CSV table of C-alpha atoms and ligand atoms in Angstrom, one decimal:
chain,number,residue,atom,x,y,z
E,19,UNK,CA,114.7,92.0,88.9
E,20,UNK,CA,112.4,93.8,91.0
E,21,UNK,CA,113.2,96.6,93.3
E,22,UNK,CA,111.5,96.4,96.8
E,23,UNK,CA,109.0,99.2,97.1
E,24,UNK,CA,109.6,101.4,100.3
E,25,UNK,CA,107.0,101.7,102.7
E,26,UNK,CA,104.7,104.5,102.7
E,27,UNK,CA,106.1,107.1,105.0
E,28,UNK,CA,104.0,110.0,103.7
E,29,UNK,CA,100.4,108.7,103.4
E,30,UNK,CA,97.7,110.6,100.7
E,31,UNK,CA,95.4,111.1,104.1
E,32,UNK,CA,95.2,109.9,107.6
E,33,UNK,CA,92.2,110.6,109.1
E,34,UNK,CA,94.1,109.1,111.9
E,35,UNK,CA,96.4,111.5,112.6
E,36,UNK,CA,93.4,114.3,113.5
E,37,UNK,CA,92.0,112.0,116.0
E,38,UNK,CA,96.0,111.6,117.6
E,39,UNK,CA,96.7,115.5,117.3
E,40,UNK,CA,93.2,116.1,120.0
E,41,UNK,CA,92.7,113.1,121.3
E,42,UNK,CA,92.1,114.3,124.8
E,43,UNK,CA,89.4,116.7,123.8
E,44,UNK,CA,88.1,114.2,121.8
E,45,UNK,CA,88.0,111.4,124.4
E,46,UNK,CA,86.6,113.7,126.8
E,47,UNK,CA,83.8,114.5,124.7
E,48,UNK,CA,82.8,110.7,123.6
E,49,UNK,CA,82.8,109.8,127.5
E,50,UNK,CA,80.9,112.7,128.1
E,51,UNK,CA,78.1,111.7,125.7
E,52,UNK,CA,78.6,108.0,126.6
E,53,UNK,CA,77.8,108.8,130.2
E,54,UNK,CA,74.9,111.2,129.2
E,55,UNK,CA,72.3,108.2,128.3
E,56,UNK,CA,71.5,110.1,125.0
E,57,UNK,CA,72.3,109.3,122.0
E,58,UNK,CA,70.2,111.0,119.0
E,59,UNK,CA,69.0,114.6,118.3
E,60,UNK,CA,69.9,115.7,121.4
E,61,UNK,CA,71.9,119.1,122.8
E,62,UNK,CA,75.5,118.0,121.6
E,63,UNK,CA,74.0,118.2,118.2
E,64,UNK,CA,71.8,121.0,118.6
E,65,UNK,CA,75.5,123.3,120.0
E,66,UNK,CA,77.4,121.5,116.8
E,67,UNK,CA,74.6,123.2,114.9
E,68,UNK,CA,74.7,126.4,116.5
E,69,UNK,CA,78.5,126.6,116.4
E,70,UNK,CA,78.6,125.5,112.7
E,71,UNK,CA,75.7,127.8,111.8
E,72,UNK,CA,77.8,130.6,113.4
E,73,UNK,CA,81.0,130.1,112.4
E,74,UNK,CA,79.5,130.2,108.2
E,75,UNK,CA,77.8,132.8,108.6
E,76,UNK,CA,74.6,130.9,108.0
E,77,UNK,CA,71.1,131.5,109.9
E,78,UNK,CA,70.4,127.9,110.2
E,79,UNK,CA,72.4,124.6,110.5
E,80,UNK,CA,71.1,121.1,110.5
E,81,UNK,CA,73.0,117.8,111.6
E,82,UNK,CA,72.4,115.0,108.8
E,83,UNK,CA,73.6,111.2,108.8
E,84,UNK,CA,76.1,112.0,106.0
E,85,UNK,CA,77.1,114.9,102.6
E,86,UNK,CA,75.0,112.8,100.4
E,87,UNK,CA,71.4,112.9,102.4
E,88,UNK,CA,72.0,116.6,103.0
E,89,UNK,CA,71.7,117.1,99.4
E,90,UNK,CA,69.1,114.9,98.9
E,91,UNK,CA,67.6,116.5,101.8
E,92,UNK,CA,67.9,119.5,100.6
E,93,UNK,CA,66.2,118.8,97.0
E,94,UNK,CA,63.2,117.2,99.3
E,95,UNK,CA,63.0,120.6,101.7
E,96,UNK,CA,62.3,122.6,98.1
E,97,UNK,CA,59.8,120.0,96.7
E,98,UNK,CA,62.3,118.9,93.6
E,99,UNK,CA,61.7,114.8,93.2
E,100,UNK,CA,60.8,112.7,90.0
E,101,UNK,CA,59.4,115.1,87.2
E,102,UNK,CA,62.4,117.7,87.7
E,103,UNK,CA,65.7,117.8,87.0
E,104,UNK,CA,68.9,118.9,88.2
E,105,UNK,CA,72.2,120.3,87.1
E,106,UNK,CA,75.6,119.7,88.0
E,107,UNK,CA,79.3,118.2,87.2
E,108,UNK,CA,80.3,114.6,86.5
E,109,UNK,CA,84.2,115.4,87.4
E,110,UNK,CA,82.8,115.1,91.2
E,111,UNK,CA,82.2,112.4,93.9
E,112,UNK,CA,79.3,110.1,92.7
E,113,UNK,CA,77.7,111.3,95.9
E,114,UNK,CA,76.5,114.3,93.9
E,115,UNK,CA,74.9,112.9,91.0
E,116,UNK,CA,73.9,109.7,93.5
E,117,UNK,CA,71.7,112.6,95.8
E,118,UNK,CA,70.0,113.5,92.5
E,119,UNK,CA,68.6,109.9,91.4
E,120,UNK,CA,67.9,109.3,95.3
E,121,UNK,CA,64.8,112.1,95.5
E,122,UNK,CA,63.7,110.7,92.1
E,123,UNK,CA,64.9,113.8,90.3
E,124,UNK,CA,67.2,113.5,87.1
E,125,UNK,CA,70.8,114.6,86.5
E,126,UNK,CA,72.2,116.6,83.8
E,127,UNK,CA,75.8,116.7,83.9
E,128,UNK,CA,78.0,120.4,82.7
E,129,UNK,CA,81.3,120.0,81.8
E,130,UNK,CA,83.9,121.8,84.1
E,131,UNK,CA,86.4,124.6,83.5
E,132,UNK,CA,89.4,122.6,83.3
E,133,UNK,CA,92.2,125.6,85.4
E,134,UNK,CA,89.3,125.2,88.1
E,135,UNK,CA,87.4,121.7,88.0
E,136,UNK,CA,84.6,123.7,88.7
E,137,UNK,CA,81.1,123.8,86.7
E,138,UNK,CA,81.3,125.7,83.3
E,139,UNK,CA,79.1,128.7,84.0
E,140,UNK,CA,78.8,129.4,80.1
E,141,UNK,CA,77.5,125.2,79.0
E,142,UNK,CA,75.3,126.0,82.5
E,143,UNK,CA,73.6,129.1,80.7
E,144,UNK,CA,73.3,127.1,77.3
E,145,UNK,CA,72.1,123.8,78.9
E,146,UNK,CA,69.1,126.5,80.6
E,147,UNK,CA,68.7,128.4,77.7
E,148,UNK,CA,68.1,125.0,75.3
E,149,UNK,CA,67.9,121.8,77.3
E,150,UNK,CA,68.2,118.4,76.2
E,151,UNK,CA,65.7,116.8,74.3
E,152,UNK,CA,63.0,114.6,76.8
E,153,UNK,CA,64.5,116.3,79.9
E,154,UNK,CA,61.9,117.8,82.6
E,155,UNK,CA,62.2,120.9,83.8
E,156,UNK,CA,65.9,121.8,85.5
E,157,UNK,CA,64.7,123.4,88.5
E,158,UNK,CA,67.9,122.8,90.6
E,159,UNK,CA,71.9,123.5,89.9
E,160,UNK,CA,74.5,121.6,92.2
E,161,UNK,CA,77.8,123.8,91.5
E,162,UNK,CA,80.9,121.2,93.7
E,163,UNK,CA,83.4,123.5,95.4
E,164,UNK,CA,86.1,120.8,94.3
E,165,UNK,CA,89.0,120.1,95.9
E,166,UNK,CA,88.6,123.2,98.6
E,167,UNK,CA,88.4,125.8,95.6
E,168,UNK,CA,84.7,127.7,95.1
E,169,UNK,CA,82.8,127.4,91.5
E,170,UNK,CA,82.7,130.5,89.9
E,171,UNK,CA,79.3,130.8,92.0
E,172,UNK,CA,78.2,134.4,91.7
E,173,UNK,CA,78.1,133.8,87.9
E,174,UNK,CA,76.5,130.5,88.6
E,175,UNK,CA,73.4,132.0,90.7
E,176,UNK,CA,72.9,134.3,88.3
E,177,UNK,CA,72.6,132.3,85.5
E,178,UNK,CA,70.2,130.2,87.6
E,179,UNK,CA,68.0,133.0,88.7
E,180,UNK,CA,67.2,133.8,84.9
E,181,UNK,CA,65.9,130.7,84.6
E,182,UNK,CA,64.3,130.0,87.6
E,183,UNK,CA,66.2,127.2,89.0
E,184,UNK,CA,67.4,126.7,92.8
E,185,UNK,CA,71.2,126.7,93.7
E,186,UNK,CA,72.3,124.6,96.1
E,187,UNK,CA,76.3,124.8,96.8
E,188,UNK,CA,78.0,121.2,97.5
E,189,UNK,CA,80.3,122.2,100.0
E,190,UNK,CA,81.5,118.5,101.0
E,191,UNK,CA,85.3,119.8,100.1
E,192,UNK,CA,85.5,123.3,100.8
E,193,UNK,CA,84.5,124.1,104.3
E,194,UNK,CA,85.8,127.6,105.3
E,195,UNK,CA,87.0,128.4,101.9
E,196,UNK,CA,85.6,131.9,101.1
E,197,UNK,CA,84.2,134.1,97.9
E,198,UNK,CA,85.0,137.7,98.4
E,199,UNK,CA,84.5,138.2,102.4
E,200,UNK,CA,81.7,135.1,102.4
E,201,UNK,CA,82.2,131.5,102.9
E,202,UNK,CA,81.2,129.6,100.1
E,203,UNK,CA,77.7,128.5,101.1
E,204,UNK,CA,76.2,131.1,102.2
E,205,UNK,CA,75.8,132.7,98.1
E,206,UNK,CA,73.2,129.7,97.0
E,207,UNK,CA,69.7,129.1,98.4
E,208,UNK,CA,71.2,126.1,101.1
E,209,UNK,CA,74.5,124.2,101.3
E,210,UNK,CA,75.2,120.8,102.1
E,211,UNK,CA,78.4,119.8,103.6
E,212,UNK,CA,79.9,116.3,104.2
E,213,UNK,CA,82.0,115.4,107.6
E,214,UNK,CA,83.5,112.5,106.4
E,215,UNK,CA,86.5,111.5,108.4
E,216,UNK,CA,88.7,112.8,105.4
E,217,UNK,CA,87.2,115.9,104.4
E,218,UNK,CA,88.7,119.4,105.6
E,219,UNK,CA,86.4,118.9,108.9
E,220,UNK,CA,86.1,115.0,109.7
E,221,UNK,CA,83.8,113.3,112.0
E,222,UNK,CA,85.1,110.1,113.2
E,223,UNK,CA,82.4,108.0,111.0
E,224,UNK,CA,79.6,109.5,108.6
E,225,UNK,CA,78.5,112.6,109.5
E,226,UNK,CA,76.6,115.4,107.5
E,227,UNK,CA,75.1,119.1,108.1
E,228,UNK,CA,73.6,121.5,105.7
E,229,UNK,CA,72.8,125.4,106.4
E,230,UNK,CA,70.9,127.9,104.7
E,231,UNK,CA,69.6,131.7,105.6
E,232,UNK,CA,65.8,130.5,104.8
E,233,UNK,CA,64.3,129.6,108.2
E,234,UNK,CA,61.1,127.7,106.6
E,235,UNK,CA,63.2,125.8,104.7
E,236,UNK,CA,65.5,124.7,107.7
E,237,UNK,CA,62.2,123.9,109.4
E,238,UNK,CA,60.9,121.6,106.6
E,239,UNK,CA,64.3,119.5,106.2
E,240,UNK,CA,64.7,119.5,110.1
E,241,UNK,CA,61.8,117.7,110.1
E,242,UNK,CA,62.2,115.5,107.1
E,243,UNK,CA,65.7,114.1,108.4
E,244,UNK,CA,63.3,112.6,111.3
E,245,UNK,CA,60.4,110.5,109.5
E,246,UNK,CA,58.8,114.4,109.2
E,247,UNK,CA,57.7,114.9,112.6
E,248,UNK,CA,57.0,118.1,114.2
E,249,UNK,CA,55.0,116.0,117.2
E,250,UNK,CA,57.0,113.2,118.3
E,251,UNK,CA,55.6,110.0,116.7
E,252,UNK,CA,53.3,111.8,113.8
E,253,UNK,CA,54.6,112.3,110.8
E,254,UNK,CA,53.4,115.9,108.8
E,255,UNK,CA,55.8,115.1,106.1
E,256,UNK,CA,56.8,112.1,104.4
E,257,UNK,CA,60.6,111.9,105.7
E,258,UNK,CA,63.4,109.6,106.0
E,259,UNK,CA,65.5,108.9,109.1
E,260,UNK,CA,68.9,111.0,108.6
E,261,UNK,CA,70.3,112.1,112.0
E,262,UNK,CA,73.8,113.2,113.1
E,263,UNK,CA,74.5,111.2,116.5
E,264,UNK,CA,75.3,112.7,119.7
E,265,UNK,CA,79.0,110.9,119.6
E,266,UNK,CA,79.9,112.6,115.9
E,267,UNK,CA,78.5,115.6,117.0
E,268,UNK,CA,80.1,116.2,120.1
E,269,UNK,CA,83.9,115.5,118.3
E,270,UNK,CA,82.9,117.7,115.2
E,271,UNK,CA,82.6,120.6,118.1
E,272,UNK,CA,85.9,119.8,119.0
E,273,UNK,CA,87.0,119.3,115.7
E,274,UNK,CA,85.4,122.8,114.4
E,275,UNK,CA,87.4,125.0,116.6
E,276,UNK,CA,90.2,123.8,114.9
E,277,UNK,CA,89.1,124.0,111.7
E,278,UNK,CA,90.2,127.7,110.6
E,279,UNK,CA,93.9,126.5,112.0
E,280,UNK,CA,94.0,123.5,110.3
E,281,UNK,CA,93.1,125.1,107.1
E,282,UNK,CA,95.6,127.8,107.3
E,283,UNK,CA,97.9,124.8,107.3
E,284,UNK,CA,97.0,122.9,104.2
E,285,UNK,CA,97.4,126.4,102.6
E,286,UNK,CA,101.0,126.4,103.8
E,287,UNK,CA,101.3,122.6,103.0
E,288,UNK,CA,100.5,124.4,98.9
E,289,UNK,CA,102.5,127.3,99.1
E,290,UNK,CA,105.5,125.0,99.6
E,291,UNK,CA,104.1,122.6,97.1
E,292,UNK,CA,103.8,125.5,94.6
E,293,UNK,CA,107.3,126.6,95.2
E,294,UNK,CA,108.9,123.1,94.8
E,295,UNK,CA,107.2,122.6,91.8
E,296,UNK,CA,108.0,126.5,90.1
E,297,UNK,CA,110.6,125.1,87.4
E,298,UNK,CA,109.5,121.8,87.1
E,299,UNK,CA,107.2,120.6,83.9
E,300,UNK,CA,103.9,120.6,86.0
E,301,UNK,CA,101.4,123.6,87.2
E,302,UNK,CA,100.3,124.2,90.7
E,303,UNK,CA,96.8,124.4,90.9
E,304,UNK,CA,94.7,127.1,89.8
E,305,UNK,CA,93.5,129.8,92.3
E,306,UNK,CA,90.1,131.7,91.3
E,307,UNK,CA,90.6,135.3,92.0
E,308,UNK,CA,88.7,136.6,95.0
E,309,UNK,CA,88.1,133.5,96.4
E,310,UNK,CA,90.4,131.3,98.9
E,311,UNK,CA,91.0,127.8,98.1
E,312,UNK,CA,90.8,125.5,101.1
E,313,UNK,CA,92.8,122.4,100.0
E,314,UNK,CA,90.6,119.9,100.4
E,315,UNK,CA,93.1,118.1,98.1
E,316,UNK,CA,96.1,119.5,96.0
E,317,UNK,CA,95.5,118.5,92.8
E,318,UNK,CA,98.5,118.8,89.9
E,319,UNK,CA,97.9,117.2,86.5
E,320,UNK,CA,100.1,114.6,84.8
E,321,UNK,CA,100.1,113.0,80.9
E,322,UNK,CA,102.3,110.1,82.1
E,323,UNK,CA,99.8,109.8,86.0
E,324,UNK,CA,101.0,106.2,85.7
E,325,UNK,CA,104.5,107.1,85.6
E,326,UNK,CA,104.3,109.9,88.1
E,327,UNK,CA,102.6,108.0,90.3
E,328,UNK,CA,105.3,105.4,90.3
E,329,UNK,CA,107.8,108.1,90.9
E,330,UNK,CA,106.0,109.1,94.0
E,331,UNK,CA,105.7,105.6,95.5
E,332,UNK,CA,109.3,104.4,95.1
E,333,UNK,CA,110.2,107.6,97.6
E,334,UNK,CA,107.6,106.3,100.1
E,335,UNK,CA,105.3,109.2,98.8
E,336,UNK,CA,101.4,107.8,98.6
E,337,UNK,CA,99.1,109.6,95.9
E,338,UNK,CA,95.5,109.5,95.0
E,339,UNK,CA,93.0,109.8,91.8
E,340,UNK,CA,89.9,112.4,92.5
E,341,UNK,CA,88.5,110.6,90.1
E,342,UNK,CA,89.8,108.4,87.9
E,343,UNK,CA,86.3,107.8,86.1
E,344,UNK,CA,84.0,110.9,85.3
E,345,UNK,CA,80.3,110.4,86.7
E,346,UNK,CA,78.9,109.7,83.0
E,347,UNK,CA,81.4,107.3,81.9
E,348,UNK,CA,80.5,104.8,85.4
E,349,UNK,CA,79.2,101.6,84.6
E,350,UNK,CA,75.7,102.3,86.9
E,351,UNK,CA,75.7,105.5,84.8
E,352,UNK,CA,76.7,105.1,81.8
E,353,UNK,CA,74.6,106.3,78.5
E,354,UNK,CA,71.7,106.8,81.4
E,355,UNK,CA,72.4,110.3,82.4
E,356,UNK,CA,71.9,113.5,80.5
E,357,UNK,CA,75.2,115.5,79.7
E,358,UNK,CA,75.4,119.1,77.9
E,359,UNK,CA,76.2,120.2,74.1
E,360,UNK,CA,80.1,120.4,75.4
E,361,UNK,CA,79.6,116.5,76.3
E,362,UNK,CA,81.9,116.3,79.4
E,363,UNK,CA,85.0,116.3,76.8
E,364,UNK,CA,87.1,118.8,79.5
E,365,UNK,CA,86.1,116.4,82.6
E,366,UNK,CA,86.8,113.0,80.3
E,367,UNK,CA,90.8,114.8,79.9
E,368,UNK,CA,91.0,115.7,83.7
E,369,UNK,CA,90.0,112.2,84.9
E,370,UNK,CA,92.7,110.7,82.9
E,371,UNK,CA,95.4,113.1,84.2
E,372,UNK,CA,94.7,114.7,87.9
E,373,UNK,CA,96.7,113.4,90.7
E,374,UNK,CA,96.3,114.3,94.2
E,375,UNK,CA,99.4,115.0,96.4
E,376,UNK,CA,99.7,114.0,100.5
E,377,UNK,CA,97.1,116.8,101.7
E,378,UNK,CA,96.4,116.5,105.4
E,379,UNK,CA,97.2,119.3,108.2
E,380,UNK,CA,98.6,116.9,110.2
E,381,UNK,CA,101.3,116.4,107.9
E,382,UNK,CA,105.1,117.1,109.5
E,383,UNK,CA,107.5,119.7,107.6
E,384,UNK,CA,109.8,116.8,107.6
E,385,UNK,CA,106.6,114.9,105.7
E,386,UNK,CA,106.4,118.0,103.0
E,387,UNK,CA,110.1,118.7,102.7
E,388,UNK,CA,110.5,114.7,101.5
E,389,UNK,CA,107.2,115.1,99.2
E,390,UNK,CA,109.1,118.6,97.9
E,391,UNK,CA,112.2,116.6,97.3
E,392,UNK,CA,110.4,114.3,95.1
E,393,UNK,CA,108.7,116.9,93.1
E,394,UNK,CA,111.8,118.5,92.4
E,395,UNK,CA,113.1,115.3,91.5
E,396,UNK,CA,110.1,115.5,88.7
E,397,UNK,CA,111.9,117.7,86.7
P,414,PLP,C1,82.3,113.5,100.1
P,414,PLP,C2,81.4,114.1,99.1
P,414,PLP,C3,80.0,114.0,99.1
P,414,PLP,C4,79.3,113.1,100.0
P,414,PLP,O1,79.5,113.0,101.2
P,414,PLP,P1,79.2,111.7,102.1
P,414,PLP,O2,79.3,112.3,103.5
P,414,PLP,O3,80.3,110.7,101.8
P,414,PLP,O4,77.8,111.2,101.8
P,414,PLP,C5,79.3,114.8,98.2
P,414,PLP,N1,79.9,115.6,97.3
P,414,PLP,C6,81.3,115.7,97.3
P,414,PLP,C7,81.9,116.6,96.3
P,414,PLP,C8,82.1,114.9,98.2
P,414,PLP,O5,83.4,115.1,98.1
């Protein structure tokens, strides 16, 4: 006999819920551009960048259509395309390795420290040191701040400096998370960010923005990301169209000045995760020392996922798989992509057994108390 399933009262996400917690702001803003007659590259993206730029720490931001084309962006702005290739992880979004293939260059996949998620710092060094047979030169790494915690990225850079290749930090999950008294990327040579209506800060559709401290560079992707004008209508560069819109642009300011609160609660929304679960058979997530870990998601790890999963869902308690499939092992991928001597065996075991818990700042305490309860009930 089967026992109705509850609905879900505590939902993985809700990018719906930060729209409902400033929707007057937000509303106010949208009008505001709607009744401005302008809609692209205009001065509500030009004060998102300033604000963004200012609040990282960064000399330069740029407003991008979405995380993905800011990489690829990047990659362009630094001349890397077909006869290069890059490193980074295959336990990420397929964004990462996607922004790679999509400027011609190719991927060569590290495994990941499995207490972090992050990139391997040591199979980095070896992959440098003695690269795969065939591959071209690796002139770029791509360390993924997963989950809102930073890669161990001041070993990373170093590593890459030896050998001459470019770091470039994706920040899609970690905005505002920081590495001794920096945010994570400002260390690398440029950082590209996603806004992505779940991601720690959300446009309300696609959205993207990159920054970096090298003012040439920001001048050569600001004008790739528009056909590579620098005179309207005549192209210096070959370029792509990738432009944030005045509507995203003007909610992300609203959004941004919330974004350090917001934070500070999905920190809170962990400590009381970390506490239910003390006692229990699982591990809260690891925390890299001198860093803070922004909580893009909280992310515990599970033999029986299945089972757990299960567990969650008959208390009305909705979970989520970040990823259920390593980069390498994907069918568009697959026996295509270069991995390291350490063949992605640490990513292959966290695929199969991360789960990520509700993780939103919009969450209620009644909300975590019930997901607490259930993890209790865990044993
Ligand atoms: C979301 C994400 C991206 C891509 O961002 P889009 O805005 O969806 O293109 C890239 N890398 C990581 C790690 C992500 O989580």
């Amino acid at each position: 006999m089967n026992v109705p399933t509850p609905p879900v009262t505590v939902p993985q996400a809700d990018p719906g819920a930060s729209y409902r917690a400033l929707k007057a702001s937000i509303d106010a803003a949208v009008a505001r551009v709607l009744e401005s007659g302008w809609y692209i590259l205009g001065r509500e993206c030009a004060a998102f960048e300033e604000a963004f730029a200012r609040w990282q720490g960064a000399a330069r931001a740029i407003g991008v259509a979405n995380g993905t084309d800011a990489l690829a962006l990047i990659l362009r702005g630094l001349g890397i395309g077909p006869g290069s290739a890059v490193a980074t992880v295959s336990h990420t979004a397929v964004a990462t390795v996607a922004a790679i293939e999509m400027i011609g260059a190719t991927p060569v996949l590290i495994d990941i420290d499995p207490a972090t998620y992050t990139m391997d710092p040591a199979e980095l060094e070896a992959v440098l040191r003695d690269p795969p047979a065939g591959l071209p030169p690796i002139r770029a790494v791509i360390p993924v701040h997963l989950y809102g915690q930073p890669a161990a990225i001041a070993e990373i850079i170093a590593i890459a400096d030896r050998h001459g290749a470019s770091v470039i930090e994706d920040c899609a999950q970690c905005h505002g998370a920081t590495v001794g008294n920096r945010k994570a990327g400002t260390l690398g040579r440029a950082a590209a960010f996603s806004l992505y209506p779940t991601k720690n800060l959300g446009a309300l559709g696609d959205g993207g923005v990159l920054t970096t401290d090298d003012t040439a560079l920001a001048d050569r992707i600001a004008a790739l990301r528009q056909y590579g004008w620098k005179e309207r209508y005549i192209s210096d560069l070959a370029g792509v169209n990738s432009r944030l819109d005045e509507v995203q642009a003007a909610i992300l300011a609203v959004k941004l000045a919330h974004l350090d609160a917001a934070n500070a609660r999905r920190q809170a929304i962990a400590a009381r995760y970390d506490a239910a679960l003390a006692g229990t058979g699982f591990s809260p997530p690891a925390r890299r020392p001198g860093t803070t870990h922004v909580f893009h998601q909280y992310v515990i790890r599970c033999a029986d996922r299945a089972g757990v999963q299960a567990q969650f869902r008959a208390r009305g308690i909705g979970t989520n798989v970040h990823y259920p499939m390593p980069v390498h092992a994907q069918p568009a991928y697959r026996g295509r992509v270069a991995l390291g001597p350490a063949a992605c065996r640490e990513t292959e075991r966290a695929a199969a057994e991360v789960l990520s818990l509700p993780m939103f700042p919009e969450l209620t305490d009644a909300q975590v108390d019930q997901v607490c309860a259930a993890i209790r009930a865990l044993g």
